[in-house]
Coordinates of C-alpha atoms and ligand atoms in Angstrom, one line a residue:
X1 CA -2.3 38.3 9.3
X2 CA -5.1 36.4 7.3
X3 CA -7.4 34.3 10.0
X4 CA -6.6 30.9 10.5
X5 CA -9.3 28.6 9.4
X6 CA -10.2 25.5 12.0
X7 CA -11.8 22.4 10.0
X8 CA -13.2 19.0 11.9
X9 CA -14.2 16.5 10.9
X10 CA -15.7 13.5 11.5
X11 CA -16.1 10.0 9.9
X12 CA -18.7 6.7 11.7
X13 CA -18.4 3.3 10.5
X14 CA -20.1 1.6 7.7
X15 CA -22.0 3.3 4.7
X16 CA -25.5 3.5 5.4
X17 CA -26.7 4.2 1.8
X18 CA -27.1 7.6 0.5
X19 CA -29.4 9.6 -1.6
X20 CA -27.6 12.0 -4.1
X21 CA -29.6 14.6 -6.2
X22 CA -27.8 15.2 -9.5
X23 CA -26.6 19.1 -9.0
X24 CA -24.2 20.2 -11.7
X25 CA -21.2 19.0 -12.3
X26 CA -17.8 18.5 -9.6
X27 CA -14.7 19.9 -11.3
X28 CA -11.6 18.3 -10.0
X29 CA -9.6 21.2 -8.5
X30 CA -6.8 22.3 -10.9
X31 CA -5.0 25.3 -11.2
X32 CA -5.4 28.2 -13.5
X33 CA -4.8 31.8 -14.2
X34 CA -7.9 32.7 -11.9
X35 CA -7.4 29.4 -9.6
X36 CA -5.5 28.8 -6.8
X37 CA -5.4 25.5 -4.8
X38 CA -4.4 24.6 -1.3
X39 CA -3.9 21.2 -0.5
X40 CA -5.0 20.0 2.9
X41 CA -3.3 16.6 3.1
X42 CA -0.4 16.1 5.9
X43 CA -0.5 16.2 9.7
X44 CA -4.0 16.6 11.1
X45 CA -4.9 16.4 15.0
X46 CA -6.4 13.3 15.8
X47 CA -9.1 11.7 17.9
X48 CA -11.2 8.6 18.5
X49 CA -14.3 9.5 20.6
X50 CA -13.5 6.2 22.4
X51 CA -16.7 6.8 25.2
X52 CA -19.1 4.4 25.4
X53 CA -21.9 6.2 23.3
X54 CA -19.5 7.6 21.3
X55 CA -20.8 11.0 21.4
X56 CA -19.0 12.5 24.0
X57 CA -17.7 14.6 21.4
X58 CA -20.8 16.0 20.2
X59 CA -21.9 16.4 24.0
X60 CA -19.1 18.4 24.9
X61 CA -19.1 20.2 21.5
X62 CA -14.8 19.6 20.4
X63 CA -15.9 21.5 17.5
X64 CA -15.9 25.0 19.2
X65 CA -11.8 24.9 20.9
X66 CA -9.0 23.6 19.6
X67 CA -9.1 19.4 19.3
X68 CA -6.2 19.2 22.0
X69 CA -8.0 21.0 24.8
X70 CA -10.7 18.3 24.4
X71 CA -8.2 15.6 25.7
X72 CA -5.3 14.0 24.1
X73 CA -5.0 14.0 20.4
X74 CA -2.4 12.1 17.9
X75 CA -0.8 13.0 15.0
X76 CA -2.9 11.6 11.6
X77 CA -1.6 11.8 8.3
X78 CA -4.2 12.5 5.7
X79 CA -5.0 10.2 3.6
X80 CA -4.5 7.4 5.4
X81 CA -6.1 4.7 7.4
X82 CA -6.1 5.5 11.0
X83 CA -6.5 1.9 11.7
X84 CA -3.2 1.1 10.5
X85 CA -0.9 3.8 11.4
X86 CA -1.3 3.6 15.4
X87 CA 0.2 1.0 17.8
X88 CA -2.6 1.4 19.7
X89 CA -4.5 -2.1 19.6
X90 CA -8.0 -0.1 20.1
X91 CA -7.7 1.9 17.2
X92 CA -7.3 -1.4 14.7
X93 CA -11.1 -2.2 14.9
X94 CA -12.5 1.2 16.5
X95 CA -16.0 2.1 15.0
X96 CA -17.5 5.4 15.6
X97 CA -16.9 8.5 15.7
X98 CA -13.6 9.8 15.0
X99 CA -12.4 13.4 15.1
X100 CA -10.0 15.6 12.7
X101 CA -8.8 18.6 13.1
X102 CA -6.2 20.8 10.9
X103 CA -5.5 24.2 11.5
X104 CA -5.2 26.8 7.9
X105 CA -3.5 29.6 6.9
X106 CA -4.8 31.2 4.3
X107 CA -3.1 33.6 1.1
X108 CA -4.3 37.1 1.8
X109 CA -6.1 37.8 -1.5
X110 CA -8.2 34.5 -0.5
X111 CA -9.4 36.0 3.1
X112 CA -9.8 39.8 1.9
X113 CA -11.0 40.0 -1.9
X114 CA -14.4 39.6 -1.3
X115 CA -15.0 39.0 -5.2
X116 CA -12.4 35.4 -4.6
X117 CA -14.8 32.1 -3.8
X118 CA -13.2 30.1 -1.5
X119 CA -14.3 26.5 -1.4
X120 CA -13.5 23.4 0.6
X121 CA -13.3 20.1 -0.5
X122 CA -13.0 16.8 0.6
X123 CA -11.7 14.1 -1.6
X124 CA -13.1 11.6 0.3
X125 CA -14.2 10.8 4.0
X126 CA -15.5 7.2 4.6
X127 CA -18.5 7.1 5.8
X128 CA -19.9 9.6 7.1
X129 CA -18.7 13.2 7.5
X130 CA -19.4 16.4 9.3
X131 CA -16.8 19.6 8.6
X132 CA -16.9 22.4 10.8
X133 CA -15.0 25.4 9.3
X134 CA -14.1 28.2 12.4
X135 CA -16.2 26.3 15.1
X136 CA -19.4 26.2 11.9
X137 CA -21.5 23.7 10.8
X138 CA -20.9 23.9 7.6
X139 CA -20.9 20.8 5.5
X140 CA -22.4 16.8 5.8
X141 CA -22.0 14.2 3.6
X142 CA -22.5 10.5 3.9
X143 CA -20.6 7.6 1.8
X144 CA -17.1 7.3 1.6
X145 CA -14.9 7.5 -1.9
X146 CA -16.9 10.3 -3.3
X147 CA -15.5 13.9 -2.8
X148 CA -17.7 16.9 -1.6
X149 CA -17.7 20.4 -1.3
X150 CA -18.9 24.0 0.2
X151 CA -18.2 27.6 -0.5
X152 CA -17.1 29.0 2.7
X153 CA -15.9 32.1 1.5
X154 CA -18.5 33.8 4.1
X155 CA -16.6 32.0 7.0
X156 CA -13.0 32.7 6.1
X157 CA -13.0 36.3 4.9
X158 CA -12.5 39.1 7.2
X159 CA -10.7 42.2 6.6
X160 CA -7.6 42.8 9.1
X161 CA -4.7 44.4 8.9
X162 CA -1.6 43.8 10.6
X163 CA 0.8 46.7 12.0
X164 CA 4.4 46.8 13.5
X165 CA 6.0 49.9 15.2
X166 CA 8.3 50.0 11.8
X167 CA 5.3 50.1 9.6
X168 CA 2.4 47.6 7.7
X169 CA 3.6 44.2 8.0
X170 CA 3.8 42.5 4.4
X171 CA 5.8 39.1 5.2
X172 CA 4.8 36.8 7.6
X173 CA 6.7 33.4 9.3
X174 CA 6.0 31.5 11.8
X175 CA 9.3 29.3 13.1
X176 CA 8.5 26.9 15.9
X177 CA 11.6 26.9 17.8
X178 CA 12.5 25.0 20.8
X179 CA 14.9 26.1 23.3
X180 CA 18.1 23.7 24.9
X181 CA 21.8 23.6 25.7
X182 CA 24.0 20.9 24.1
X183 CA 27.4 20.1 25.7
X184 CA 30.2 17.4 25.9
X185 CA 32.0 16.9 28.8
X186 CA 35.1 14.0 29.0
X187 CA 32.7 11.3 29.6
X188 CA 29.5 12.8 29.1
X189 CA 26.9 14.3 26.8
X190 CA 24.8 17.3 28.2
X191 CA 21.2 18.5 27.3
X192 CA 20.1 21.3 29.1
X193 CA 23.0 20.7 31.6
X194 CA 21.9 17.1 32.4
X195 CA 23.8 13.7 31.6
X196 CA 21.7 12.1 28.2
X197 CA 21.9 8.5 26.9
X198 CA 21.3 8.1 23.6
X199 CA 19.5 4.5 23.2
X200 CA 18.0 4.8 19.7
X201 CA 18.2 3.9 16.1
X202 CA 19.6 4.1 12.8
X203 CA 17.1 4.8 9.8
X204 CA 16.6 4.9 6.3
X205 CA 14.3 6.7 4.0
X206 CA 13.0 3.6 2.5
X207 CA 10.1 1.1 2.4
X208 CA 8.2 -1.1 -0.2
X209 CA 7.2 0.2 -3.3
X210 CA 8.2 3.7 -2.5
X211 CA 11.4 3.4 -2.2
X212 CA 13.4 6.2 -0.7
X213 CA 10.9 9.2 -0.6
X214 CA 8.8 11.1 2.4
X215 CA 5.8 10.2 3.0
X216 CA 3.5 11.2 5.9
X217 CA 1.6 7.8 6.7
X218 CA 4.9 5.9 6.9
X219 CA 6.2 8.7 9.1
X220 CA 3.9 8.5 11.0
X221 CA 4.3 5.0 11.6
X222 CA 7.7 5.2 12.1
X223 CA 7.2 7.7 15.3
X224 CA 5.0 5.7 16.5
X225 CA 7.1 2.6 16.4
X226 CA 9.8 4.7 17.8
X227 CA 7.8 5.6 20.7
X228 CA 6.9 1.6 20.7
X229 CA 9.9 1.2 21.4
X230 CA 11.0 3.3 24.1
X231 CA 14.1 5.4 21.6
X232 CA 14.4 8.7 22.3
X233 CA 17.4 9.3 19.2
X234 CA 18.1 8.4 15.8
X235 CA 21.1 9.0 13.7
X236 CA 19.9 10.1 10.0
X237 CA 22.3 7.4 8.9
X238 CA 23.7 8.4 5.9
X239 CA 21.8 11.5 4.4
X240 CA 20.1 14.4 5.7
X241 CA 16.3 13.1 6.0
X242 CA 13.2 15.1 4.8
X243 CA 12.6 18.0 6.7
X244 CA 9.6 16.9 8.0
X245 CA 11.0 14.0 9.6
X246 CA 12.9 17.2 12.0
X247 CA 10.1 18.6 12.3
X248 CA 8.4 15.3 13.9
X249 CA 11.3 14.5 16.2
X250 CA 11.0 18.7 17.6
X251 CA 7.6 17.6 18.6
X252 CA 8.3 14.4 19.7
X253 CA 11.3 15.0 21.7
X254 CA 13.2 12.6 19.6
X255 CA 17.2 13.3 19.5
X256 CA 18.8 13.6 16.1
X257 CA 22.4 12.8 15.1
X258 CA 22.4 14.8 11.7
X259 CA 24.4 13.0 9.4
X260 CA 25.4 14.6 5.4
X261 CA 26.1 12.1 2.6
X262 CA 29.6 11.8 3.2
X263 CA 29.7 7.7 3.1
X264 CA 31.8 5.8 0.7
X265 CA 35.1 8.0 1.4
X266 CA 37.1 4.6 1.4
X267 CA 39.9 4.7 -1.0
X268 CA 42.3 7.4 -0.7
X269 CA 42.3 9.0 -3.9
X270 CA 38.7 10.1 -2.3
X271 CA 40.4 12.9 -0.3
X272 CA 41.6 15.6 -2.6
X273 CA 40.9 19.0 -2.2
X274 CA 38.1 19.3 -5.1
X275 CA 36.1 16.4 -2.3
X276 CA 37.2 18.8 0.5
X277 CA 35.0 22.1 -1.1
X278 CA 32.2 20.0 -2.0
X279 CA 31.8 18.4 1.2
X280 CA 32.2 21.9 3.0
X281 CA 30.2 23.2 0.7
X282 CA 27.6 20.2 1.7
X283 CA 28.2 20.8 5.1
X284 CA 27.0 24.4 5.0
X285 CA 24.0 24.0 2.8
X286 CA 22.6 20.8 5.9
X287 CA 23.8 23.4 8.6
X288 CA 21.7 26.2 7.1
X289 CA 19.3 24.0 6.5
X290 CA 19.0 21.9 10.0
X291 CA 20.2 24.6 12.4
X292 CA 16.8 25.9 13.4
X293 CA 15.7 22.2 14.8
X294 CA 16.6 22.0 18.6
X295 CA 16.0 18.1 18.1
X296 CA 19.3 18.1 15.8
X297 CA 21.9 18.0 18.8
X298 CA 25.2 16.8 17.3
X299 CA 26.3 17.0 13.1
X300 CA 28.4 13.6 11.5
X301 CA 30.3 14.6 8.7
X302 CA 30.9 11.3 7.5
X303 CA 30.5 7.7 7.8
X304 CA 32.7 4.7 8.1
X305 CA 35.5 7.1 5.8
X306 CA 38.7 5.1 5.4
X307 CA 39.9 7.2 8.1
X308 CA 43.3 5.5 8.7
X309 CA 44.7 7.0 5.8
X310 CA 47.2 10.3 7.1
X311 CA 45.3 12.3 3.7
X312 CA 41.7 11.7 5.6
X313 CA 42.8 13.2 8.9
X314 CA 43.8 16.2 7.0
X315 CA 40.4 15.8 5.2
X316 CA 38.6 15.1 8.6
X317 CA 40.1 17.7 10.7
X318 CA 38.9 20.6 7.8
X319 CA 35.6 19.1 7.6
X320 CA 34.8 19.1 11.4
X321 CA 36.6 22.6 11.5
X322 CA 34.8 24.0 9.0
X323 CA 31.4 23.0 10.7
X324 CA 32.3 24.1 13.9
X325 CA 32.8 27.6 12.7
X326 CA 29.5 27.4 10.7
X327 CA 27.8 26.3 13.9
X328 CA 29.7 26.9 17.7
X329 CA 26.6 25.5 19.3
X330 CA 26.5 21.6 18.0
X331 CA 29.2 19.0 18.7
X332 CA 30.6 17.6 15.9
X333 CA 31.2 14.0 14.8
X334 CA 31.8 11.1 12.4
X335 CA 31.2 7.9 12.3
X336 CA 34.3 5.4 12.4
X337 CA 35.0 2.0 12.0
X338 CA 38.7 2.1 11.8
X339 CA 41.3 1.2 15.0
X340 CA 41.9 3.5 17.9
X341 CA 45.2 3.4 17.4
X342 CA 45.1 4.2 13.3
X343 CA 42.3 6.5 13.3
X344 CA 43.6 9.8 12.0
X345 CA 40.6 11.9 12.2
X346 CA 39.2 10.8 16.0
X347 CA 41.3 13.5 17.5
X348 CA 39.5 16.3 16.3
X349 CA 35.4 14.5 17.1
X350 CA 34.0 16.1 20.1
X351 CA 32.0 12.0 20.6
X352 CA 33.5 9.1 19.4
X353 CA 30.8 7.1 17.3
X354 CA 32.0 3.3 16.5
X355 CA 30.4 0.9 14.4
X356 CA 31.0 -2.4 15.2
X357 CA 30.0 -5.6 13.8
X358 CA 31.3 -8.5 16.4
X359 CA 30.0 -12.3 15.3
X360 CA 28.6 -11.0 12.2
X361 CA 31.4 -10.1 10.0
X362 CA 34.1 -11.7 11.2
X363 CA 34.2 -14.7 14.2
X364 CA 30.9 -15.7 12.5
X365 CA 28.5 -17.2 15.2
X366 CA 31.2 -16.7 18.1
X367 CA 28.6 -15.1 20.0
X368 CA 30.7 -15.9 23.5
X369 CA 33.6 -13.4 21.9
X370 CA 31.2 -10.5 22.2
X371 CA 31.9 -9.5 25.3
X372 CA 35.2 -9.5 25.6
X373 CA 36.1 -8.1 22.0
X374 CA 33.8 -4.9 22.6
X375 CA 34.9 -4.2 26.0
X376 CA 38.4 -4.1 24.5
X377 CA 37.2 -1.7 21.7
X378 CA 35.5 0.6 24.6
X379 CA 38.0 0.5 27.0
X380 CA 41.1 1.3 24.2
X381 CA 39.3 4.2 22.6
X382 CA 38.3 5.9 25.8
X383 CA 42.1 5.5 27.3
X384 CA 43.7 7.0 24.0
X385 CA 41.3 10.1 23.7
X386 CA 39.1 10.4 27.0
X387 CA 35.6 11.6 25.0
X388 CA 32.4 10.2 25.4
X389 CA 31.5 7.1 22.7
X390 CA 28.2 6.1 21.2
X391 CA 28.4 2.2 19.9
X392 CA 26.8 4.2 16.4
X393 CA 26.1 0.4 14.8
X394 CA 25.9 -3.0 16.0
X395 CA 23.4 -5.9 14.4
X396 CA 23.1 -8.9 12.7
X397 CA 21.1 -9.8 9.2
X398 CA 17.8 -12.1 10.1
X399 CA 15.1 -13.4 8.0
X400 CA 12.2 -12.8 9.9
X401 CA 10.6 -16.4 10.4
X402 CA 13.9 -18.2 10.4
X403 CA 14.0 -19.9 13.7
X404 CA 17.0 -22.0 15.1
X405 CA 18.1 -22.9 18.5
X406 CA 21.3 -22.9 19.2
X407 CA 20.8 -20.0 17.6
X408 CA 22.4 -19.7 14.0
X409 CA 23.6 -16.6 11.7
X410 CA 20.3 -15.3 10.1
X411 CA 17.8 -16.5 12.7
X412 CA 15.7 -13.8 14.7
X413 CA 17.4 -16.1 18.1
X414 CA 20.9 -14.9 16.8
X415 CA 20.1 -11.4 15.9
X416 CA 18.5 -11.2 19.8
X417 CA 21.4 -13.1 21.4
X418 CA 23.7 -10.8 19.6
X419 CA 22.5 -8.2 21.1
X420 CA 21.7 -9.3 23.9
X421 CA 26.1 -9.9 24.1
X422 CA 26.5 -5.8 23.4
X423 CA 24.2 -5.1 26.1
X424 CA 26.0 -7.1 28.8
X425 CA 28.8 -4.3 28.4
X426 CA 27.4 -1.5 27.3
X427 CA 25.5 -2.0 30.5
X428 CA 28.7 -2.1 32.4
X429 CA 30.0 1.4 30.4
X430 CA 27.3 3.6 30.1
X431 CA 27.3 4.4 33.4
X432 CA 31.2 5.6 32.7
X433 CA 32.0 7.0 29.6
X434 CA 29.5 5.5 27.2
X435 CA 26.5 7.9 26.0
X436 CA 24.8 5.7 23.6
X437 CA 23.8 3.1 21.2
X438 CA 22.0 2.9 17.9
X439 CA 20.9 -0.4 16.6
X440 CA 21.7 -0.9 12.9
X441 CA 18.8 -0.8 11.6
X442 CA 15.5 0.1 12.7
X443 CA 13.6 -1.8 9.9
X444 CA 14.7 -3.7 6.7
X445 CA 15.6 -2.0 3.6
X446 CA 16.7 -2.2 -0.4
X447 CA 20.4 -2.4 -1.5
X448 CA 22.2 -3.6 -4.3
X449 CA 22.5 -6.9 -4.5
X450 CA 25.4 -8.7 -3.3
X451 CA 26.3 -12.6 -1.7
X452 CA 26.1 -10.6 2.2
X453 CA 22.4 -9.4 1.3
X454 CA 18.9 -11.6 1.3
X455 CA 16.8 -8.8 -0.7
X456 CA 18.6 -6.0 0.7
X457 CA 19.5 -5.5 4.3
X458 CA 17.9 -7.3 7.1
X459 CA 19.8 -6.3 10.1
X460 CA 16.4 -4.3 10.7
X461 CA 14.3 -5.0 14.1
X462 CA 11.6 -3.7 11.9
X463 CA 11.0 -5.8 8.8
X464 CA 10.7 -3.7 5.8
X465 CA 6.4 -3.6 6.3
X466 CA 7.7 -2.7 9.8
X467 CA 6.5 -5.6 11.6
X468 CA 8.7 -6.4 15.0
X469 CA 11.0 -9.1 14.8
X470 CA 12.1 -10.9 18.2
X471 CA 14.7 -8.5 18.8
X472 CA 12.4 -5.7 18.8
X473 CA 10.8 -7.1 21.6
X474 CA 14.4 -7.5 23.0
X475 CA 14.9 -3.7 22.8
X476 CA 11.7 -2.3 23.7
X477 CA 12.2 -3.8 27.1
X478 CA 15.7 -2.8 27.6
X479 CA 14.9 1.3 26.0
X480 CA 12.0 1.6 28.5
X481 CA 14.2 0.5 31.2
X482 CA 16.8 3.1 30.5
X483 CA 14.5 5.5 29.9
X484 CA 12.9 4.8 33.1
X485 CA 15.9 5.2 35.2
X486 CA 17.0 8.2 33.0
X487 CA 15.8 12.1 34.2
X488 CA 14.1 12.3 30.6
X489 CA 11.5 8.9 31.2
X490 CA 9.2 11.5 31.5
X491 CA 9.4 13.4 28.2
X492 CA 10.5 10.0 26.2
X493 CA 7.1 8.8 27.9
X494 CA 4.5 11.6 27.0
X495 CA 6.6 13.7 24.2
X496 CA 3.4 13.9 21.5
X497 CA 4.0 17.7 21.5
X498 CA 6.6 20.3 22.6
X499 CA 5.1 21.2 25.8
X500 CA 6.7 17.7 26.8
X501 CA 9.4 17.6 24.8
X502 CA 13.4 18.1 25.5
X503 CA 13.0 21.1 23.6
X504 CA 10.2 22.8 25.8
Ligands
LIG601 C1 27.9 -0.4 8.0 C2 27.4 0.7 7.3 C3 26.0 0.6 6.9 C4 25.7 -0.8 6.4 C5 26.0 -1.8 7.6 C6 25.8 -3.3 7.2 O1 28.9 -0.4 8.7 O2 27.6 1.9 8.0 O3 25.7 1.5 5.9 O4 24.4 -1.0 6.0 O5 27.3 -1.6 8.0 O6 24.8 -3.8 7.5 O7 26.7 -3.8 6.5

């Protein structure tokens, strides 16, 4: 296997001035027939030498082991700003000395042609930077913006070769993999044998200017808001998410309804058998996909389908079968929010999810109905089919800013009274037959337009810039309550990495 290389780096506050001899030229990096690039940007390990000389780092020399036997280290996306990424006050207006760390595995021709150069190159590292390639000091540069480079070639290439007991090894993976038991009793959901609430989130792929599209800093900032907040689950309301975004909640311990784009089956001309293939054809391209994530613990085949129709519980029933048979190890589920007693396709779910909407859109601002009108939903569904349920949507739209007490529609006072309602009895069931509940939505995001939507949707706790709302606040307290009292306080707590995770 080719070596792995170790860079670190470091960055201190401001620009000092620098001194640059003219040397040549600096080629941007592009490919060609005789060069190969690797780019270095994503997930680095993190950490802020926060000791009161800020050189414990040198002291103790984090440049010769791995970053994360130094002490605790976050997750960094490169490029980005670790000042805004974190939640972690400190880190706004640290200066000093910060460390990076990314581990590298390199092509084979790179580390064993001796004739290939092999250079590093930083685009930019503000303001001043030492890189260490394989524990070396290889390579300073002060002044941000400005890229610089090294040939490291000498550090990197070493001749190995790798040998099974079935011959020379020419393919190489590495799969992390996790390792837990998912079941589903009559009133409970199981991981690794032991009772699980869900008390989480929706999401969407979407933020300013971007739009729908993965990206690592506003990942990043997303998991840390989820930890913020105390959730240990979202559903990947209504599409299968980058993979990356699995990836993160494997590490993180985070709990994943996997849900494939099977929203908008409401009219009933929808469920013919040419929708049937594709969606089981959909169905097996996110299973093959998803399976290998042990943070993926339950698949939804659909939301909110019109699924009182008798031609969708045909429709359903095939779709959950099919995806049953494709994977015997995950429950299987959609998302409903039809009548317990017209729902054709709840029979064959092994969780009821429910979306409900109470005071928001019907019995507008008839907050005091709440209670009573979702304790009836809970209380019907669980008597006509006796499976756990998971309150899979519940908000109200607010304009961050907009204030009124009594509270009215809109206001961040309604949006936290409403939920404050829902919690009253989902407080009362979850210790029964309830197993979770995912706010809709964890921030603010684009839709068409339409007379129900201000800008898009804003039943987010998150605003769109992800900035908490009053509800957030709401919910943090309540999540790290739960989580307290639950068996898993202590992974939701400290799950940066998979030693601490569910999935350990
Ligand atoms: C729902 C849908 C979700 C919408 C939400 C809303 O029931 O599942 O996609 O965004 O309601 O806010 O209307």
């Amino acid at each position: 296997m080719a070596p792995g290389l170790a860079v670190a780096w470091a960055v201190l506050g401001p620009l000092l001035g620098c001194a640059l001899a003219l040397q040549g030229g600096m080629l941007y990096p592009r490919e060609s027939p005789s060069r190969e690039r690797k780019e270095l940007d994503g997930l680095w390990s993190f950490r802020a030498d926060f000791s009161d000389n800020r050189r414990r780092g040198f002291e103790e020399q984090w440049y010769r082991r791995p970053l994360r036997e130094s002490g605790p280290t976050l997750d960094m996306p490169v490029p980005s700003s670790f000042n805004d990424i974190s939640q972690d006050w400190r880190l706004r207006h640290f200066v000093g000395w910060v460390w990076y760390e990314r581990e590298v595995i390199l092509p084979e021709r790179w580390t064993q042609d001796l004739s290939t150069r092999v250079v590093l190159r930083i685009g930019s590292a503000h303001a001043y930077a030492i890189v260490w390639v394989n524990g070396v000091d290889t390579l300073e540069h002060e002044g941000g913006y400005l890229p610089f480079e090294a040939d490291i070639s000498n550090l990197v290439q070493v001749r190995l070769t790798a040998q099974t007991s079935l011959g020379p090894v020419s393919d190489f993976y590495t799969l992390p993999v996790g390792i837990r038991t998912v079941a589903v009793t009559e009133s409970q959901f199981l991981i690794n044998g032991k009772p699980f609430y869900f008390h989480g989130v929706n999401k969407h792929e979407d933020a300013d200017i971007r739009g729908k599209g993965f990206d690592w800093p506003l990942l990043v900032k997303d998991f840390n808001l989820l930890r913020w907040l105390g959730a240990n689950a979202f559903r990947t309301s209504h599409y299968p998410y980058a993979e990356e975004v699995l990836q993160m909640c494997d590490r993180y311990g985070i709990v994943v309804i996997d849900e494939c784009p099977g929203v908008g089956l409401a009219l009933p001309q929808f469920f013919n058998n040419v929708s049937l293939q594709n969606h089981m054809r959909v169905m097996e391209e996110v299973v093959r996909r998803d399976k290998n994530h042990p943070a993926v613990v339950m698949w939804s085949v659909a939301n909110e389908p019109a699924s009182q129709l008798e031609s969708a519980g045909y429709y359903l029933k095939m779709v959950i079968a099919h995806t049953k048979a494709l994977d015997p190890s995950r429950p299987v589920t959609f998302v409903t929010n039809s009548n317990y007693a017209a729902d054709k396709g709840a029979p064959y779910v092994d969780v009821i999810c429910l979306n409900s909407y109470y005071s928001w859109y019907h019995d507008y601002g008839h907050l005091e109905l709440i209670q009573q009108q979702l304790t009836t939903q809970f209380e019907s569904w669980y008597k006509t089919y006796q499976k756990p349920i998971i309150q899979s949507e519940y908000g109200a739209e607010t304009i961050v800013g907009f204030h009124q007490d009594p509270p009215l529609m809109f206001t961040e006072e309604y949006q936290k009274s409403l939920l404050e309602q829902y919690h009253v009895v989902l407080d009362q069931k979850r210790r029964k037959y309830v197993v979770g509940e995912l706010i809709w939505n964890f921030a603010d995001f684009m839709t068409e337009q339409s007379p129900t939507r201000v800008l898009g949707n804003k039943k987010g706790i998150f605003t769109r810039q992800r900035q908490p709302k009053s509800a957030a606040f709401l919910l943090r307290e309540r999540y790290w309550k739960i989580a307290n009292e639950t068996r898993y306080s202590h992974s939701v707590a400290k799950s940066q990495c998979l030693e601490n995770s569910l999935f350990a």
